[in-house]
Amino acid sequence: MQASSNTSAVLAALLIALAPAAGHAADAATGGAPLSAPSRSASSIADATARAERAAKPALSEDALRETDVWGRIRTGYAIPDLDNSLVAKHVTWYSTRPDHIARTTARASRYLFHVVNELEKRGMPTELALLPFIESAFNPQALSSANAAGMWQFVPGTGRDFNLKQNVFKDERRGIVTSTDAALTYLQRLYDMFGDWQLALAAYNWGEGSVQRAIKRNQALGKPTDFDSLADLMPAETRNYVPKLQAVKNIIANPGQYGLSLPLIDNQPYFTAVDKTSDIDLTIAAQLAELSVDEFKALNPQFNRPVITGGEKTKILLPQENAEKFHLNLAQWGRALSTWTTHKITGARERIETLASKFHTTPEVIRQANNIPQRSMLVAGSTILVPKISSSLNVDIAPEVADNATVNYVADRGGKRTGNYKAAKGGKASDDDAPVKLVKARVPRNAAGRKGHRNDD
């Protein structure tokens, strides 16, 4: 009786999952849809079946809650149909023969995976999507590609703005662990709703939804299937390899011993917690209060671009669970200024760094480092830079509107052309030196689709 009841629930959920496809078809028949929906491939039907089965379970399954290790929890929630071809085999070989790369990547991932898996399960999404940063950034939140895609999930600036990821002199939320994960999962959900197929959704995450839609239309016009394998020949090399890479990592995580690899234990409990920031605070002071190294603090708070963390009550910092209490205890006993920085706006046509350093009783190098200003550069009018606080500004925070709108512009010291602004500052490495290819994101703002270049990696 129980088995019959469960079967009925799954069938009912399956019908609900497939219902949007019928709605899209009806819209297309009446001219209501601007772009024709892809045909329901075997892969998309398998996706719908998996989604229906997951819908019949609690949001956090008993199996997931019983797991003591996050890797087991990820395996429990695999739900994307498997891909098995020569590209998958190629990438399995690449990853499995580089244990050092896997060790570094999984060590970084250990800070973030519980949060990512938790968010996926809340949304009822396949948990192997938690492995996507293996491909995107090797779980390096400071990763910056040659296409200016940043963070663990590799958002380009335009797509980041589409998902309300703030990008300014003081912070880049494309790098933030919580903000970028929320944006990435929202984007992936939107793409799945658009294509009804996780493999196509992943291709669109890498290539852009417009590119995938055009490829689907082309195959539809020729009477050909529109699943990932059938569209692969129309894709650039990066996208053609993208889903096979994820499948390769998925295979390895499913059975690392088969490939002679071992994974670090990641406890099935939160690694970090969010702490309120009550006022401006120097990054080094925040790390000191939490009894963390600056590198470890930055690993959890990579979105902050400057040596001071600004922002109002909504700005939070992430700390390991055990360090959050230390932070509060040490903060209560601090008794000194939490921030040693304020802002200064350049009003003259040109301003030498040496002049500013003398005015604020510091050295030119301190100002250059705090603001990412190259040597032999002069600031121009309108620039807002960080300078050390003087007595009159010791207890004054940087106003949120100043932080949100600040720009740093400079020219060559001898009157040459402008050499850059805050966007020109160097970011972290895109990935480990031994990654299969250097990161070059195909995804660009949608209005720029078609103008991007792709690497050839196969």
PDB file of N, CA, C and O in Angstrom, residues 78-135:
ATOM      1  N   TYR A  78      22.434  13.509  -6.507  1.00  0.00           N
ATOM      2  CA  TYR A  78      22.678  13.518  -7.955  1.00  0.00           C
ATOM      3  C   TYR A  78      21.358  13.345  -8.701  1.00  0.00           C
ATOM      4  O   TYR A  78      20.594  12.415  -8.412  1.00  0.00           O
ATOM      5  N   ALA A  79      21.088  14.195  -9.675  1.00  0.00           N
ATOM      6  CA  ALA A  79      19.809  14.098 -10.384  1.00  0.00           C
ATOM      7  C   ALA A  79      19.886  14.477 -11.857  1.00  0.00           C
ATOM      8  O   ALA A  79      18.881  14.416 -12.563  1.00  0.00           O
ATOM      9  N   ILE A  80      21.057  14.878 -12.348  1.00  0.00           N
ATOM     10  CA  ILE A  80      21.203  15.220 -13.762  1.00  0.00           C
ATOM     11  C   ILE A  80      21.566  13.955 -14.529  1.00  0.00           C
ATOM     12  O   ILE A  80      22.464  13.209 -14.109  1.00  0.00           O
ATOM     13  N   PRO A  81      20.876  13.659 -15.634  1.00  0.00           N
ATOM     14  CA  PRO A  81      21.213  12.462 -16.414  1.00  0.00           C
ATOM     15  C   PRO A  81      22.695  12.410 -16.762  1.00  0.00           C
ATOM     16  O   PRO A  81      23.308  13.428 -17.084  1.00  0.00           O
ATOM     17  N   ASP A  82      23.269  11.221 -16.685  1.00  0.00           N
ATOM     18  CA  ASP A  82      24.697  11.060 -16.949  1.00  0.00           C
ATOM     19  C   ASP A  82      25.004  11.215 -18.435  1.00  0.00           C
ATOM     20  O   ASP A  82      24.192  10.882 -19.301  1.00  0.00           O
ATOM     21  N   LEU A  83      26.197  11.713 -18.695  1.00  0.00           N
ATOM     22  CA  LEU A  83      26.729  11.833 -20.045  1.00  0.00           C
ATOM     23  C   LEU A  83      27.913  10.880 -20.129  1.00  0.00           C
ATOM     24  O   LEU A  83      28.727  10.812 -19.211  1.00  0.00           O
ATOM     25  N   ASP A  84      28.006  10.135 -21.224  1.00  0.00           N
ATOM     26  CA  ASP A  84      29.089   9.166 -21.371  1.00  0.00           C
ATOM     27  C   ASP A  84      29.621   9.248 -22.794  1.00  0.00           C
ATOM     28  O   ASP A  84      29.015   8.723 -23.729  1.00  0.00           O
ATOM     29  N   ASN A  85      30.736   9.947 -22.963  1.00  0.00           N
ATOM     30  CA  ASN A  85      31.345  10.044 -24.287  1.00  0.00           C
ATOM     31  C   ASN A  85      32.857  10.226 -24.141  1.00  0.00           C
ATOM     32  O   ASN A  85      33.397  10.214 -23.026  1.00  0.00           O
ATOM     33  N   SER A  86      33.530  10.407 -25.244  1.00  0.00           N
ATOM     34  CA  SER A  86      34.997  10.473 -25.224  1.00  0.00           C
ATOM     35  C   SER A  86      35.507  11.702 -24.480  1.00  0.00           C
ATOM     36  O   SER A  86      36.585  11.672 -23.877  1.00  0.00           O
ATOM     37  N   LEU A  87      34.753  12.802 -24.516  1.00  0.00           N
ATOM     38  CA  LEU A  87      35.186  13.998 -23.803  1.00  0.00           C
ATOM     39  C   LEU A  87      35.130  13.786 -22.297  1.00  0.00           C
ATOM     40  O   LEU A  87      35.997  14.260 -21.562  1.00  0.00           O
ATOM     41  N   VAL A  88      34.095  13.080 -21.832  1.00  0.00           N
ATOM     42  CA  VAL A  88      34.023  12.767 -20.404  1.00  0.00           C
ATOM     43  C   VAL A  88      35.239  11.940 -20.007  1.00  0.00           C
ATOM     44  O   VAL A  88      35.903  12.224 -18.998  1.00  0.00           O
ATOM     45  N   ALA A  89      35.557  10.926 -20.798  1.00  0.00           N
ATOM     46  CA  ALA A  89      36.714  10.064 -20.504  1.00  0.00           C
ATOM     47  C   ALA A  89      38.006  10.876 -20.483  1.00  0.00           C
ATOM     48  O   ALA A  89      38.878  10.674 -19.612  1.00  0.00           O
ATOM     49  N   LYS A  90      38.128  11.797 -21.417  1.00  0.00           N
ATOM     50  CA  LYS A  90      39.323  12.656 -21.484  1.00  0.00           C
ATOM     51  C   LYS A  90      39.488  13.465 -20.198  1.00  0.00           C
ATOM     52  O   LYS A  90      40.589  13.544 -19.626  1.00  0.00           O
ATOM     53  N   HIS A  91      38.404  14.058 -19.734  1.00  0.00           N
ATOM     54  CA  HIS A  91      38.503  14.915 -18.548  1.00  0.00           C
ATOM     55  C   HIS A  91      38.621  14.103 -17.266  1.00  0.00           C
ATOM     56  O   HIS A  91      39.272  14.548 -16.310  1.00  0.00           O
ATOM     57  N   VAL A  92      38.023  12.923 -17.224  1.00  0.00           N
ATOM     58  CA  VAL A  92      38.237  12.029 -16.080  1.00  0.00           C
ATOM     59  C   VAL A  92      39.729  11.719 -15.964  1.00  0.00           C
ATOM     60  O   VAL A  92      40.309  11.749 -14.867  1.00  0.00           O
ATOM     61  N   THR A  93      40.359  11.418 -17.092  1.00  0.00           N
ATOM     62  CA  THR A  93      41.792  11.127 -17.091  1.00  0.00           C
ATOM     63  C   THR A  93      42.586  12.325 -16.603  1.00  0.00           C
ATOM     64  O   THR A  93      43.519  12.194 -15.790  1.00  0.00           O
ATOM     65  N   TRP A  94      42.216  13.520 -17.093  1.00  0.00           N
ATOM     66  CA  TRP A  94      42.956  14.729 -16.697  1.00  0.00           C
ATOM     67  C   TRP A  94      42.889  14.927 -15.182  1.00  0.00           C
ATOM     68  O   TRP A  94      43.920  15.082 -14.512  1.00  0.00           O
ATOM     69  N   TYR A  95      41.687  14.923 -14.631  1.00  0.00           N
ATOM     70  CA  TYR A  95      41.535  15.173 -13.191  1.00  0.00           C
ATOM     71  C   TYR A  95      42.137  14.054 -12.350  1.00  0.00           C
ATOM     72  O   TYR A  95      42.807  14.313 -11.341  1.00  0.00           O
ATOM     73  N   SER A  96      41.888  12.824 -12.752  1.00  0.00           N
ATOM     74  CA  SER A  96      42.312  11.691 -11.915  1.00  0.00           C
ATOM     75  C   SER A  96      43.824  11.507 -11.888  1.00  0.00           C
ATOM     76  O   SER A  96      44.359  10.867 -10.982  1.00  0.00           O
ATOM     77  N   THR A  97      44.526  12.071 -12.864  1.00  0.00           N
ATOM     78  CA  THR A  97      45.986  11.955 -12.881  1.00  0.00           C
ATOM     79  C   THR A  97      46.664  13.183 -12.274  1.00  0.00           C
ATOM     80  O   THR A  97      47.891  13.329 -12.370  1.00  0.00           O
ATOM     81  N   ARG A  98      45.877  14.046 -11.651  1.00  0.00           N
ATOM     82  CA  ARG A  98      46.418  15.240 -10.996  1.00  0.00           C
ATOM     83  C   ARG A  98      45.911  15.330  -9.559  1.00  0.00           C
ATOM     84  O   ARG A  98      45.121  16.211  -9.205  1.00  0.00           O
ATOM     85  N   PRO A  99      46.359  14.419  -8.714  1.00  0.00           N
ATOM     86  CA  PRO A  99      45.884  14.404  -7.324  1.00  0.00           C
ATOM     87  C   PRO A  99      46.192  15.693  -6.566  1.00  0.00           C
ATOM     88  O   PRO A  99      45.428  16.078  -5.671  1.00  0.00           O
ATOM     89  N   ASP A 100      47.288  16.375  -6.907  1.00  0.00           N
ATOM     90  CA  ASP A 100      47.618  17.629  -6.222  1.00  0.00           C
ATOM     91  C   ASP A 100      46.572  18.706  -6.516  1.00  0.00           C
ATOM     92  O   ASP A 100      46.177  19.467  -5.629  1.00  0.00           O
ATOM     93  N   HIS A 101      46.137  18.760  -7.774  1.00  0.00           N
ATOM     94  CA  HIS A 101      45.098  19.727  -8.156  1.00  0.00           C
ATOM     95  C   HIS A 101      43.796  19.410  -7.425  1.00  0.00           C
ATOM     96  O   HIS A 101      43.134  20.313  -6.884  1.00  0.00           O
ATOM     97  N   ILE A 102      43.425  18.146  -7.391  1.00  0.00           N
ATOM     98  CA  ILE A 102      42.202  17.748  -6.687  1.00  0.00           C
ATOM     99  C   ILE A 102      42.313  18.077  -5.202  1.00  0.00           C
ATOM    100  O   ILE A 102      41.362  18.564  -4.579  1.00  0.00           O
ATOM    101  N   ALA A 103      43.485  17.843  -4.607  1.00  0.00           N
ATOM    102  CA  ALA A 103      43.681  18.115  -3.187  1.00  0.00           C
ATOM    103  C   ALA A 103      43.539  19.608  -2.886  1.00  0.00           C
ATOM    104  O   ALA A 103      42.879  20.001  -1.905  1.00  0.00           O
ATOM    105  N   ARG A 104      44.144  20.457  -3.720  1.00  0.00           N
ATOM    106  CA  ARG A 104      44.041  21.903  -3.489  1.00  0.00           C
ATOM    107  C   ARG A 104      42.613  22.384  -3.665  1.00  0.00           C
ATOM    108  O   ARG A 104      42.103  23.196  -2.890  1.00  0.00           O
ATOM    109  N   THR A 105      41.967  21.887  -4.705  1.00  0.00           N
ATOM    110  CA  THR A 105      40.607  22.336  -4.997  1.00  0.00           C
ATOM    111  C   THR A 105      39.635  21.895  -3.911  1.00  0.00           C
ATOM    112  O   THR A 105      38.800  22.686  -3.443  1.00  0.00           O
ATOM    113  N   THR A 106      39.728  20.646  -3.485  1.00  0.00           N
ATOM    114  CA  THR A 106      38.804  20.163  -2.465  1.00  0.00           C
ATOM    115  C   THR A 106      39.090  20.800  -1.105  1.00  0.00           C
ATOM    116  O   THR A 106      38.168  20.996  -0.306  1.00  0.00           O
ATOM    117  N   ALA A 107      40.348  21.152  -0.845  1.00  0.00           N
ATOM    118  CA  ALA A 107      40.660  21.860   0.399  1.00  0.00           C
ATOM    119  C   ALA A 107      39.990  23.226   0.426  1.00  0.00           C
ATOM    120  O   ALA A 107      39.414  23.632   1.445  1.00  0.00           O
ATOM    121  N   ARG A 108      40.039  23.932  -0.697  1.00  0.00           N
ATOM    122  CA  ARG A 108      39.330  25.222  -0.767  1.00  0.00           C
ATOM    123  C   ARG A 108      37.828  25.008  -0.666  1.00  0.00           C
ATOM    124  O   ARG A 108      37.120  25.747   0.018  1.00  0.00           O
ATOM    125  N   ALA A 109      37.342  23.992  -1.359  1.00  0.00           N
ATOM    126  CA  ALA A 109      35.897  23.727  -1.379  1.00  0.00           C
ATOM    127  C   ALA A 109      35.348  23.419   0.004  1.00  0.00           C
ATOM    128  O   ALA A 109      34.166  23.655   0.272  1.00  0.00           O
ATOM    129  N   SER A 110      36.186  22.903   0.890  1.00  0.00           N
ATOM    130  CA  SER A 110      35.702  22.482   2.208  1.00  0.00           C
ATOM    131  C   SER A 110      35.086  23.630   3.000  1.00  0.00           C
ATOM    132  O   SER A 110      34.266  23.404   3.887  1.00  0.00           O
ATOM    133  N   ARG A 111      35.478  24.867   2.689  1.00  0.00           N
ATOM    134  CA  ARG A 111      34.888  26.017   3.381  1.00  0.00           C
ATOM    135  C   ARG A 111      33.475  26.321   2.894  1.00  0.00           C
ATOM    136  O   ARG A 111      32.660  26.881   3.635  1.00  0.00           O
ATOM    137  N   TYR A 112      33.184  25.992   1.637  1.00  0.00           N
ATOM    138  CA  TYR A 112      31.988  26.510   0.989  1.00  0.00           C
ATOM    139  C   TYR A 112      30.917  25.471   0.682  1.00  0.00           C
ATOM    140  O   TYR A 112      29.742  25.817   0.490  1.00  0.00           O
ATOM    141  N   LEU A 113      31.298  24.194   0.598  1.00  0.00           N
ATOM    142  CA  LEU A 113      30.387  23.189   0.041  1.00  0.00           C
ATOM    143  C   LEU A 113      29.128  22.994   0.871  1.00  0.00           C
ATOM    144  O   LEU A 113      28.042  22.815   0.301  1.00  0.00           O
ATOM    145  N   PHE A 114      29.232  23.006   2.194  1.00  0.00           N
ATOM    146  CA  PHE A 114      28.023  22.814   2.990  1.00  0.00           C
ATOM    147  C   PHE A 114      26.991  23.879   2.644  1.00  0.00           C
ATOM    148  O   PHE A 114      25.807  23.568   2.451  1.00  0.00           O
ATOM    149  N   HIS A 115      27.429  25.119   2.560  1.00  0.00           N
ATOM    150  CA  HIS A 115      26.493  26.211   2.235  1.00  0.00           C
ATOM    151  C   HIS A 115      25.870  26.010   0.863  1.00  0.00           C
ATOM    152  O   HIS A 115      24.648  26.158   0.704  1.00  0.00           O
ATOM    153  N   VAL A 116      26.691  25.670  -0.131  1.00  0.00           N
ATOM    154  CA  VAL A 116      26.175  25.513  -1.493  1.00  0.00           C
ATOM    155  C   VAL A 116      25.170  24.368  -1.560  1.00  0.00           C
ATOM    156  O   VAL A 116      24.084  24.503  -2.146  1.00  0.00           O
ATOM    157  N   VAL A 117      25.504  23.227  -0.958  1.00  0.00           N
ATOM    158  CA  VAL A 117      24.598  22.071  -0.979  1.00  0.00           C
ATOM    159  C   VAL A 117      23.290  22.403  -0.254  1.00  0.00           C
ATOM    160  O   VAL A 117      22.204  22.045  -0.711  1.00  0.00           O
ATOM    161  N   ASN A 118      23.398  23.085   0.861  1.00  0.00           N
ATOM    162  CA  ASN A 118      22.207  23.477   1.604  1.00  0.00           C
ATOM    163  C   ASN A 118      21.280  24.318   0.744  1.00  0.00           C
ATOM    164  O   ASN A 118      20.053  24.127   0.720  1.00  0.00           O
ATOM    165  N   GLU A 119      21.853  25.289   0.027  1.00  0.00           N
ATOM    166  CA  GLU A 119      21.049  26.169  -0.818  1.00  0.00           C
ATOM    167  C   GLU A 119      20.434  25.399  -1.980  1.00  0.00           C
ATOM    168  O   GLU A 119      19.290  25.664  -2.379  1.00  0.00           O
ATOM    169  N   LEU A 120      21.162  24.462  -2.550  1.00  0.00           N
ATOM    170  CA  LEU A 120      20.613  23.637  -3.636  1.00  0.00           C
ATOM    171  C   LEU A 120      19.435  22.806  -3.141  1.00  0.00           C
ATOM    172  O   LEU A 120      18.394  22.716  -3.814  1.00  0.00           O
ATOM    173  N   GLU A 121      19.572  22.205  -1.968  1.00  0.00           N
ATOM    174  CA  GLU A 121      18.493  21.369  -1.443  1.00  0.00           C
ATOM    175  C   GLU A 121      17.261  22.197  -1.104  1.00  0.00           C
ATOM    176  O   GLU A 121      16.130  21.748  -1.303  1.00  0.00           O
ATOM    177  N   LYS A 122      17.455  23.403  -0.605  1.00  0.00           N
ATOM    178  CA  LYS A 122      16.317  24.285  -0.326  1.00  0.00           C
ATOM    179  C   LYS A 122      15.509  24.551  -1.592  1.00  0.00           C
ATOM    180  O   LYS A 122      14.287  24.684  -1.547  1.00  0.00           O
ATOM    181  N   ARG A 123      16.192  24.623  -2.724  1.00  0.00           N
ATOM    182  CA  ARG A 123      15.546  24.935  -4.002  1.00  0.00           C
ATOM    183  C   ARG A 123      15.135  23.674  -4.754  1.00  0.00           C
ATOM    184  O   ARG A 123      14.561  23.777  -5.839  1.00  0.00           O
ATOM    185  N   GLY A 124      15.455  22.488  -4.222  1.00  0.00           N
ATOM    186  CA  GLY A 124      15.131  21.250  -4.916  1.00  0.00           C
ATOM    187  C   GLY A 124      15.927  21.054  -6.186  1.00  0.00           C
ATOM    188  O   GLY A 124      15.459  20.434  -7.143  1.00  0.00           O
ATOM    189  N   MET A 125      17.169  21.543  -6.203  1.00  0.00           N
ATOM    190  CA  MET A 125      18.017  21.446  -7.389  1.00  0.00           C
ATOM    191  C   MET A 125      18.999  20.289  -7.248  1.00  0.00           C
ATOM    192  O   MET A 125      19.350  19.896  -6.132  1.00  0.00           O
ATOM    193  N   PRO A 126      19.475  19.726  -8.365  1.00  0.00           N
ATOM    194  CA  PRO A 126      20.450  18.627  -8.307  1.00  0.00           C
ATOM    195  C   PRO A 126      21.705  19.038  -7.553  1.00  0.00           C
ATOM    196  O   PRO A 126      22.270  20.106  -7.807  1.00  0.00           O
ATOM    197  N   THR A 127      22.149  18.193  -6.654  1.00  0.00           N
ATOM    198  CA  THR A 127      23.276  18.573  -5.808  1.00  0.00           C
ATOM    199  C   THR A 127      24.624  18.515  -6.519  1.00  0.00           C
ATOM    200  O   THR A 127      25.597  19.102  -6.037  1.00  0.00           O
ATOM    201  N   GLU A 128      24.715  17.849  -7.668  1.00  0.00           N
ATOM    202  CA  GLU A 128      25.992  17.869  -8.385  1.00  0.00           C
ATOM    203  C   GLU A 128      26.322  19.257  -8.913  1.00  0.00           C
ATOM    204  O   GLU A 128      27.463  19.536  -9.292  1.00  0.00           O
ATOM    205  N   LEU A 129      25.332  20.169  -8.913  1.00  0.00           N
ATOM    206  CA  LEU A 129      25.618  21.554  -9.295  1.00  0.00           C
ATOM    207  C   LEU A 129      26.582  22.209  -8.309  1.00  0.00           C
ATOM    208  O   LEU A 129      27.236  23.195  -8.641  1.00  0.00           O
ATOM    209  N   ALA A 130      26.678  21.651  -7.099  1.00  0.00           N
ATOM    210  CA  ALA A 130      27.650  22.164  -6.129  1.00  0.00           C
ATOM    211  C   ALA A 130      29.079  21.957  -6.607  1.00  0.00           C
ATOM    212  O   ALA A 130      30.008  22.595  -6.102  1.00  0.00           O
ATOM    213  N   LEU A 131      29.272  21.058  -7.585  1.00  0.00           N
ATOM    214  CA  LEU A 131      30.607  20.770  -8.110  1.00  0.00           C
ATOM    215  C   LEU A 131      30.992  21.698  -9.255  1.00  0.00           C
ATOM    216  O   LEU A 131      32.127  21.648  -9.735  1.00  0.00           O
ATOM    217  N   LEU A 132      30.066  22.548  -9.694  1.00  0.00           N
ATOM    218  CA  LEU A 132      30.342  23.403 -10.851  1.00  0.00           C
ATOM    219  C   LEU A 132      31.542  24.330 -10.631  1.00  0.00           C
ATOM    220  O   LEU A 132      32.311  24.572 -11.574  1.00  0.00           O
ATOM    221  N   PRO A 133      31.764  24.853  -9.412  1.00  0.00           N
ATOM    222  CA  PRO A 133      32.972  25.675  -9.232  1.00  0.00           C
ATOM    223  C   PRO A 133      34.286  24.927  -9.443  1.00  0.00           C
ATOM    224  O   PRO A 133      35.322  25.560  -9.627  1.00  0.00           O
ATOM    225  N   PHE A 134      34.274  23.584  -9.406  1.00  0.00           N
ATOM    226  CA  PHE A 134      35.466  22.843  -9.830  1.00  0.00           C
ATOM    227  C   PHE A 134      35.868  23.289 -11.225  1.00  0.00           C
ATOM    228  O   PHE A 134      37.051  23.462 -11.526  1.00  0.00           O
ATOM    229  N   ILE A 135      34.860  23.428 -12.087  1.00  0.00           N
ATOM    230  CA  ILE A 135      35.104  23.762 -13.494  1.00  0.00           C
ATOM    231  C   ILE A 135      35.325  25.252 -13.666  1.00  0.00           C
ATOM    232  O   ILE A 135      36.171  25.689 -14.449  1.00  0.00           O
TER     233      ILE A 135
END
